[in-house]
Coordinates of C-alpha atoms and ligand atoms in Angstrom, one line a residue:
M707 CA 14.2 25.7 1.1
P708 CA 11.8 27.1 3.2
A709 CA 9.1 24.7 4.8
P710 CA 5.5 24.9 2.9
S711 CA 2.8 26.7 4.3
A712 CA 1.1 23.7 5.6
I713 CA 3.9 22.7 7.9
A714 CA 5.0 24.8 11.1
I715 CA 7.9 23.2 12.8
T716 CA 9.5 23.9 16.6
P717 CA 12.5 22.4 16.2
S718 CA 13.5 23.2 20.2
T719 CA 10.4 20.9 21.5
R720 CA 10.5 18.4 18.2
N721 CA 6.9 19.7 18.1
V722 CA 5.4 19.6 14.7
S723 CA 1.8 20.7 13.3
I724 CA 1.0 19.7 9.7
D725 CA -2.2 20.4 7.9
V726 CA -2.5 17.2 5.8
R727 CA -5.7 18.4 3.9
N728 CA -3.9 21.6 2.8
P729 CA -2.8 21.2 -0.7
A730 CA 0.7 22.5 -0.1
F731 CA 1.1 19.4 1.9
Y732 CA -0.7 16.5 0.3
K733 CA 0.4 17.4 -3.2
N734 CA 3.8 17.3 -2.6
P735 CA 4.5 15.9 0.7
L736 CA 8.3 15.6 -0.4
A737 CA 8.7 19.2 0.3
S738 CA 7.8 18.9 3.9
Y739 CA 9.9 16.1 4.4
A740 CA 12.6 17.7 3.3
A741 CA 12.1 20.7 6.1
L742 CA 11.5 17.6 8.6
H743 CA 14.9 16.3 7.6
A744 CA 16.5 19.3 8.0
Q745 CA 15.5 20.6 11.2
C746 CA 13.4 17.6 12.8
P747 CA 13.4 13.7 11.9
S748 CA 11.8 12.8 14.9
F749 CA 9.2 14.6 15.8
F750 CA 5.9 14.9 18.3
W751 CA 3.2 15.5 15.6
E752 CA 0.5 17.8 17.5
E753 CA -2.7 16.9 15.5
P754 CA -2.7 13.0 16.2
Q755 CA -0.7 13.4 19.3
Q756 CA 2.2 10.9 18.8
W757 CA 5.7 10.5 17.9
Y758 CA 6.4 10.0 14.1
F759 CA 9.7 9.4 12.4
A760 CA 11.1 10.6 9.2
G761 CA 14.6 9.2 8.8
Y762 CA 15.1 6.2 6.9
D763 CA 17.6 4.3 9.2
Q764 CA 15.0 4.9 12.1
V765 CA 12.1 4.0 9.8
N766 CA 14.0 1.1 8.7
S767 CA 15.0 -0.3 12.1
L768 CA 11.7 0.4 13.8
L769 CA 9.8 -1.6 11.0
R770 CA 12.1 -4.5 12.2
D771 CA 12.2 -3.5 16.0
R772 CA 10.2 -6.4 17.7
R773 CA 9.4 -4.4 20.4
F774 CA 6.8 -2.8 18.2
G775 CA 3.4 -4.5 16.6
R776 CA 0.7 -3.8 14.6
Q777 CA -1.4 -5.1 17.1
I778 CA -1.4 -4.6 21.0
L779 CA -4.6 -6.7 22.2
H780 CA -2.4 -9.9 22.1
V781 CA -0.1 -8.2 25.0
A782 CA -3.0 -5.9 27.1
T783 CA -6.4 -5.6 27.4
R784 CA -8.6 -2.6 26.2
E785 CA -9.3 -1.7 29.9
E786 CA -5.4 -2.0 30.6
L787 CA -4.8 0.4 27.8
G788 CA -7.6 2.8 28.4
L789 CA -8.7 1.9 25.0
P790 CA -12.6 2.5 24.2
E791 CA -14.8 -0.5 23.2
P792 CA -15.2 -1.4 19.6
K793 CA -18.0 0.4 17.8
P794 CA -20.9 -1.7 17.0
H795 CA -21.6 -0.3 13.5
L796 CA -18.3 -1.5 12.8
A797 CA -18.8 -4.9 13.9
D798 CA -18.2 -6.3 10.4
F799 CA -15.2 -4.3 9.4
D800 CA -13.5 -5.1 12.6
R801 CA -14.2 -8.9 12.1
L802 CA -12.3 -9.2 8.9
E803 CA -9.4 -7.1 10.4
A804 CA -9.4 -9.5 13.4
Y805 CA -8.1 -12.3 11.2
S806 CA -6.3 -10.0 8.9
L807 CA -2.4 -10.9 8.2
L808 CA -1.8 -7.1 8.2
E809 CA -3.3 -6.9 11.7
L810 CA -1.8 -10.0 13.5
E811 CA 1.5 -10.4 15.4
P812 CA 3.3 -13.8 15.9
P813 CA 2.6 -16.7 16.7
A814 CA -0.8 -16.1 14.6
H815 CA 1.1 -13.8 11.8
T816 CA 3.5 -16.5 11.4
R817 CA 1.5 -19.6 10.7
L818 CA -1.1 -17.5 8.4
R819 CA 1.9 -15.9 6.8
T820 CA 3.7 -19.2 6.1
L821 CA 0.6 -20.7 4.6
V822 CA -0.1 -17.7 2.1
N823 CA 3.6 -17.2 1.2
R824 CA 4.1 -20.1 -1.0
A825 CA 2.0 -18.3 -3.7
F826 CA 3.8 -15.2 -3.8
V827 CA 7.4 -16.1 -3.8
S828 CA 9.1 -14.8 -7.1
R829 CA 8.9 -18.3 -8.9
Q830 CA 5.5 -18.7 -8.8
I831 CA 5.1 -15.4 -9.5
E832 CA 7.1 -15.2 -12.8
Q833 CA 4.8 -17.5 -14.0
L834 CA 2.1 -14.9 -14.5
K835 CA 4.6 -13.0 -16.8
P836 CA 2.4 -13.7 -20.3
E837 CA -1.0 -13.2 -18.8
I838 CA 0.0 -9.7 -17.5
A839 CA 1.7 -8.6 -20.7
A840 CA -1.5 -10.0 -22.7
L841 CA -3.6 -7.6 -20.7
S842 CA -1.9 -4.9 -20.8
H843 CA -1.9 -5.1 -24.7
S844 CA -5.8 -6.0 -24.9
L845 CA -6.3 -3.2 -22.5
I846 CA -4.2 -0.7 -24.8
D847 CA -5.9 -2.2 -27.9
G848 CA -9.1 -0.7 -26.5
F849 CA -8.0 2.9 -26.3
E850 CA -5.1 3.1 -28.7
K851 CA -7.2 4.6 -31.6
D852 CA -8.8 7.3 -29.2
G853 CA -5.5 9.4 -29.3
E854 CA -6.2 9.9 -25.4
V855 CA -7.2 8.2 -22.3
E856 CA -7.7 8.6 -18.4
L857 CA -5.1 6.2 -17.5
L858 CA -6.4 5.1 -14.1
K859 CA -10.0 3.8 -14.8
T860 CA -8.8 2.5 -18.2
Y861 CA -5.4 0.7 -17.2
A862 CA -3.7 1.2 -13.8
E863 CA -7.0 0.1 -12.1
I864 CA -7.7 -2.8 -14.4
V865 CA -4.3 -4.7 -15.0
P866 CA -3.7 -5.4 -11.0
V867 CA -7.5 -6.2 -9.9
T868 CA -7.5 -8.8 -13.1
V869 CA -4.5 -10.3 -11.7
I870 CA -5.1 -10.8 -8.3
A871 CA -8.7 -12.0 -9.0
R872 CA -7.2 -14.7 -11.4
M873 CA -4.9 -15.6 -8.9
L874 CA -7.2 -15.9 -6.4
G875 CA -9.5 -17.6 -8.5
V876 CA -12.5 -15.0 -7.9
P877 CA -14.5 -14.5 -11.3
V878 CA -12.6 -11.5 -13.2
E879 CA -16.4 -10.1 -14.0
M880 CA -16.8 -9.2 -10.6
A881 CA -13.8 -6.8 -10.8
P882 CA -16.2 -3.6 -10.9
K883 CA -17.9 -5.0 -7.3
L884 CA -14.4 -5.7 -6.3
L885 CA -13.1 -2.8 -6.5
D886 CA -16.3 -1.0 -5.3
W887 CA -15.9 -2.8 -2.0
S888 CA -12.5 -2.5 -1.8
H889 CA -12.5 1.3 -2.2
R890 CA -15.3 1.9 0.5
M891 CA -13.2 -0.2 3.1
V892 CA -10.0 1.8 2.9
K893 CA -11.4 4.7 3.1
M894 CA -11.2 3.8 6.4
Y895 CA -7.4 4.4 6.7
V896 CA -7.7 8.2 6.5
F897 CA -7.3 10.6 9.6
N898 CA -10.5 10.4 11.6
P899 CA -13.0 8.7 9.2
T900 CA -16.4 10.5 9.3
L901 CA -19.6 8.2 10.5
E902 CA -20.8 7.9 7.1
T903 CA -17.8 6.5 6.1
E904 CA -17.8 4.0 8.9
H905 CA -21.3 2.9 8.1
D906 CA -20.4 2.4 4.3
A907 CA -17.1 0.3 5.0
N908 CA -18.9 -1.6 7.5
R909 CA -21.6 -2.5 4.8
A910 CA -18.9 -3.2 2.0
S911 CA -17.2 -5.2 4.5
A912 CA -20.3 -7.5 5.2
E913 CA -21.0 -7.9 1.6
F914 CA -17.8 -8.9 0.4
A915 CA -17.2 -11.2 3.4
D916 CA -20.6 -12.7 2.3
Y917 CA -19.7 -12.8 -1.2
L918 CA -16.5 -14.5 -0.4
K919 CA -18.3 -17.1 1.7
G920 CA -20.2 -18.1 -1.3
I921 CA -17.2 -18.8 -3.3
I922 CA -15.1 -20.7 -0.7
D923 CA -18.3 -22.9 -0.1
W924 CA -18.4 -23.4 -3.8
K925 CA -14.7 -24.3 -4.2
R926 CA -14.7 -26.5 -1.1
K927 CA -16.9 -28.7 -3.8
N928 CA -14.6 -27.5 -6.7
P929 CA -11.3 -27.2 -6.4
A930 CA -9.3 -25.7 -8.5
D931 CA -5.6 -24.7 -9.7
D932 CA -6.0 -21.3 -7.6
L933 CA -5.0 -19.3 -4.4
L934 CA -8.1 -20.0 -2.8
T935 CA -8.3 -23.6 -3.1
H936 CA -4.6 -23.8 -2.0
M937 CA -5.5 -21.7 1.1
I938 CA -8.5 -24.0 1.8
T939 CA -6.7 -27.1 1.7
T940 CA -3.2 -26.6 2.8
E941 CA -2.4 -27.6 6.2
K942 CA 0.3 -26.6 8.7
D943 CA 1.0 -28.7 11.6
G944 CA -2.4 -30.8 11.0
E945 CA -4.2 -27.5 11.1
R946 CA -6.2 -25.8 8.1
L947 CA -7.2 -21.9 7.7
S948 CA -10.8 -21.2 9.6
D949 CA -13.8 -19.8 7.6
D950 CA -13.0 -16.4 9.2
E951 CA -9.2 -16.7 8.4
L952 CA -9.8 -17.6 4.7
I953 CA -12.2 -14.6 4.1
S954 CA -9.9 -11.8 5.9
T955 CA -7.1 -13.0 3.6
A956 CA -8.8 -13.3 0.8
V957 CA -10.1 -9.4 1.3
L958 CA -6.7 -8.3 2.2
L959 CA -5.0 -9.8 -0.8
L960 CA -7.8 -8.3 -3.3
N961 CA -7.6 -4.7 -1.4
A962 CA -3.7 -5.2 -1.0
G963 CA -3.4 -6.4 -4.1
H964 CA -4.4 -3.4 -6.1
E965 CA -5.1 -0.3 -4.2
A966 CA -1.2 0.3 -3.8
T967 CA -0.5 -0.6 -7.3
V968 CA -3.0 1.3 -9.1
H969 CA -1.4 4.3 -7.5
Q970 CA 2.2 3.2 -8.2
L971 CA 1.5 2.7 -11.3
G972 CA -0.3 6.3 -11.9
N973 CA 2.4 8.2 -10.1
A974 CA 5.3 6.4 -12.1
V975 CA 3.6 7.5 -15.3
R976 CA 3.2 11.1 -14.1
T977 CA 7.0 11.1 -12.8
L978 CA 8.2 10.0 -16.3
L979 CA 6.1 12.6 -18.3
E980 CA 6.6 14.9 -15.8
T981 CA 10.7 14.8 -15.8
G982 CA 11.0 14.1 -19.6
T983 CA 12.3 10.9 -19.2
S984 CA 13.2 9.1 -22.3
A985 CA 11.4 5.8 -21.8
R986 CA 13.5 4.1 -24.8
D987 CA 16.3 4.8 -22.8
V988 CA 15.2 3.7 -19.1
F989 CA 13.2 0.8 -20.2
S990 CA 16.3 -0.1 -22.4
S991 CA 16.9 -3.7 -20.8
D992 CA 15.7 -5.4 -18.2
A993 CA 18.2 -4.3 -15.5
A994 CA 17.3 -0.8 -16.6
T995 CA 13.8 -1.4 -16.4
E996 CA 14.2 -2.9 -12.7
R997 CA 16.0 0.3 -11.6
T998 CA 13.6 2.3 -12.9
I999 CA 10.8 0.7 -11.3
E1000 CA 12.9 1.0 -7.8
E1001 CA 13.6 4.7 -8.4
C1002 CA 9.6 5.6 -9.1
M1003 CA 9.0 3.5 -6.3
R1004 CA 11.2 5.5 -4.1
Y1005 CA 10.4 8.8 -5.6
A1006 CA 6.8 8.5 -5.8
A1007 CA 5.5 5.9 -3.3
P1008 CA 1.8 5.1 -3.0
L1009 CA 1.7 4.5 0.9
H1010 CA 3.8 7.0 3.2
I1011 CA 2.6 6.1 6.7
F1012 CA 2.4 3.1 8.7
Q1013 CA 1.7 2.8 12.7
R1014 CA 3.1 0.4 15.2
Y1015 CA 2.2 0.0 18.8
A1016 CA 4.9 -0.1 21.4
L1017 CA 4.8 -3.7 23.2
S1018 CA 6.1 -2.6 26.4
D1019 CA 7.3 0.7 28.0
I1020 CA 10.3 1.8 25.5
E1021 CA 12.8 4.4 25.9
L1022 CA 14.2 5.3 22.5
E1023 CA 17.9 6.4 21.6
D1024 CA 16.7 9.9 21.1
G1025 CA 15.7 10.4 24.3
I1026 CA 11.6 9.6 23.4
S1027 CA 9.8 7.7 25.9
L1028 CA 7.0 5.3 24.9
K1029 CA 4.3 3.7 27.4
K1030 CA 2.8 0.3 26.7
G1031 CA 0.4 0.9 24.0
D1032 CA 1.7 4.1 22.7
K1033 CA 1.5 4.1 18.8
I1034 CA 3.9 5.7 16.8
G1035 CA 4.3 6.3 12.9
L1036 CA 6.6 5.9 10.3
L1037 CA 6.9 7.8 7.7
L1038 CA 8.4 5.4 4.6
G1039 CA 7.5 8.5 2.2
A1040 CA 9.9 10.5 4.3
A1041 CA 12.6 7.7 4.9
N1042 CA 12.7 7.4 0.9
V1043 CA 14.0 10.8 0.4
D1044 CA 16.3 11.1 3.4
P1045 CA 19.3 13.2 2.6
K1046 CA 21.6 10.9 4.6
K1047 CA 20.8 7.9 2.6
F1048 CA 20.2 8.7 -1.0
S1049 CA 22.1 12.1 -2.6
D1050 CA 20.2 14.7 -4.3
P1051 CA 17.1 12.8 -3.2
L1052 CA 13.9 14.9 -4.4
T1053 CA 15.4 14.7 -7.7
F1054 CA 14.6 11.6 -9.9
R1055 CA 17.1 9.3 -11.2
P1056 CA 16.2 6.5 -12.7
E1057 CA 19.9 5.1 -12.7
R1058 CA 20.4 5.8 -9.1
N1059 CA 21.9 3.0 -7.3
E1060 CA 21.9 3.6 -3.7
G1061 CA 20.5 0.8 -1.7
A1062 CA 16.7 0.1 -0.9
H1063 CA 13.8 2.2 -0.8
V1064 CA 11.4 1.2 2.1
S1065 CA 8.1 1.5 0.0
F1066 CA 7.5 -2.0 0.7
G1067 CA 8.2 -1.9 4.7
A1068 CA 10.5 -4.2 6.1
G1069 CA 10.3 -7.0 8.6
L1070 CA 7.6 -9.1 9.8
H1071 CA 5.3 -7.2 7.7
F1072 CA 7.2 -6.6 4.5
C1073 CA 4.8 -6.8 1.7
I1074 CA 4.1 -10.3 0.6
G1075 CA 2.9 -8.8 -2.8
A1076 CA 6.2 -7.3 -3.7
P1077 CA 7.3 -9.6 -6.2
L1078 CA 3.6 -9.3 -7.8
A1079 CA 4.0 -5.7 -7.5
R1080 CA 7.1 -5.2 -8.8
L1081 CA 6.5 -7.6 -12.3
E1082 CA 2.7 -5.7 -12.8
L1083 CA 4.8 -2.4 -13.1
K1084 CA 7.8 -4.0 -15.0
L1085 CA 5.6 -5.2 -17.5
S1086 CA 2.7 -2.8 -17.6
L1087 CA 5.0 0.3 -17.7
P1088 CA 7.1 -0.5 -20.6
I1089 CA 4.4 -1.9 -22.5
L1090 CA 2.4 1.2 -22.2
F1091 CA 5.2 3.3 -23.7
E1092 CA 6.4 1.0 -26.3
R1093 CA 2.8 0.9 -27.7
L1094 CA 2.3 4.7 -27.5
P1095 CA 5.7 6.4 -28.0
D1096 CA 3.9 9.8 -28.0
L1097 CA 2.2 9.8 -24.7
R1098 CA 2.2 13.1 -23.3
L1099 CA 0.0 14.8 -20.3
K1100 CA -3.2 16.1 -21.6
S1101 CA -3.8 18.2 -18.3
E1102 CA -2.2 18.9 -15.0
P1103 CA -2.6 15.5 -12.8
Q1104 CA -4.9 16.2 -10.1
V1105 CA -3.5 14.6 -6.7
K1106 CA -5.8 12.8 -4.2
D1107 CA -6.6 14.7 -0.9
S1108 CA -5.5 11.9 0.6
Y1109 CA -2.4 11.6 2.4
H1110 CA -2.4 7.8 3.3
F1111 CA -2.9 7.0 -0.5
H1112 CA -0.8 9.4 -2.1
G1113 CA -2.1 9.2 -5.9
L1114 CA -4.1 10.9 -8.5
E1115 CA -7.7 11.4 -8.9
R1116 CA -7.3 11.1 -12.6
L1117 CA -4.4 10.8 -15.2
E1118 CA -5.4 12.2 -18.5
L1119 CA -2.9 11.5 -21.3
E1120 CA -2.8 12.2 -24.9
W1121 CA -0.4 10.7 -28.1
Ligands
HEM490 C1 3.3 -1.4 -5.4 C2 2.3 -1.6 -4.4 C3 2.5 -2.1 -3.4 C4 2.9 -1.1 -2.1 C5 3.7 0.1 -2.3 C6 3.0 -1.9 -0.9 C7 3.1 -1.8 0.3 C8 3.1 -2.3 1.3 C9 3.7 -2.2 2.6 C10 4.4 -1.0 2.9 C11 3.1 -3.1 3.6 C12 3.8 -3.3 5.0 C13 2.8 -2.6 5.9 C14 3.6 -2.5 7.4 O1 4.3 -2.9 7.7 O2 2.9 -2.0 8.4 C15 2.3 -3.9 2.6 C16 2.1 -5.4 3.3 C17 1.4 -6.1 2.7 N1 1.0 -6.3 1.3 FE1 1.5 -4.5 0.3 N2 2.1 -3.2 -1.4 C18 1.8 -3.2 -2.8 C19 1.4 -4.1 -3.4 C20 0.7 -5.2 -2.7 C21 0.3 -6.2 -3.3 C22 0.2 -6.5 -5.2 C23 -0.4 -7.6 -2.5 C24 -0.8 -8.9 -2.9 C25 -1.3 -9.6 -4.0 C26 0.0 -7.0 -1.4 C27 -0.1 -7.8 -0.4 C28 0.3 -7.2 0.9 C29 -0.2 -8.0 2.2 C30 -0.9 -9.2 2.3 C31 0.3 -7.3 3.3 C32 0.7 -7.8 4.5 C33 1.8 -8.5 5.1 C34 2.1 -9.0 6.3 O3 1.5 -8.6 7.2 O4 2.8 -9.9 6.7 N3 0.7 -5.6 -1.7 N4 2.5 -3.7 1.4

């Protein structure tokens, strides 16, 4: 298969140039990944000027490799690393990141993760089953008679945000505002955000934090059976979470709790419809449904790329030398279609049983919400196809011009 026009590979030097804004790339990154697997699975990406890894084994082991971390400032100063000073106009955004589970390394990470984890174990999550099913049905009740719908705004977005808001104990009526803050913040994760994006993300962070501070103060006086109250009152070794930690964790859970799931739901529906897959067959039993969900997550993952810092000088096996503080990129989306791991990887095969994808990551930062995301998908996908058996695409789905969130702009369906 020839490499798509958006990617230029020089195998002799392992240099690769990719234009992530070119539709030939972002509409179907899997085709570019196939070219990388064939010619250069670890490569120096010229635009961001750093090493990237596409092979399944490499990505999987680098995610678990304790010589790398999501954070570097716990082992070095900015001056040592020649990093620029924080931007003052991002102070509120940075404050949320500074206490975010996703941006911490042990021991701070271990402490925070232990405190939050209990709520996310499968046993706890299973209890949400009736609530998620009822929510899916009630949303479909709202548009069933119309014969058509834009699925992202009416369903894929609403299920995850409602569930995570209820779990945390944040009023569900706030969902539109939570979505607005979250969308404005996650725009920061694209390559080279604009100054306007930065200012806007900072304003959203300040408003979001202020709002949560109010809720937390209220919960302190009015404890309830929800995750925020649990985080406020829980103790480990005599220590409680500080207000900054509580706010950052709540923001992270509200953001991470829906942004990826929305696109995973949209990508899964699109995949099932475009491949002419029979919903009746693939959702015929619990086991078949679970396999189908895992294949949707492998083939049409919403998050394709994560970064790590080298915490010391490191020589990798394939002759790549890294200095302390260097960043590397791990292409989860590419690892999921490595032909060394998955047979015929660019084909969607719901019955596939060839081991785990890495869409939820691996190692210390493995997605804490994985049991919840899986349950939401396992319920809301089959219910949609069961209720609307004639479901079909009304127009060609438009892929978002944003590499970091591989998802759709809109998903117009009819029946
Ligand atoms: C299909 C949906 C989802 C996908 C594909 C996904 C993917 C991921 C990935 C790849 C990571 C690891 C990032 C890294 O290693 O750098 C991660 C971490 C995380 N995810 Fe998810 N996620 C999803 C849904 C959720 C949900 C529903 C929640 C919460 C309710 C959630 C909360 C988190 C949190 C808190 C972390 C940070 C964990 C840590 O740093 O210890 N995610 N997710």
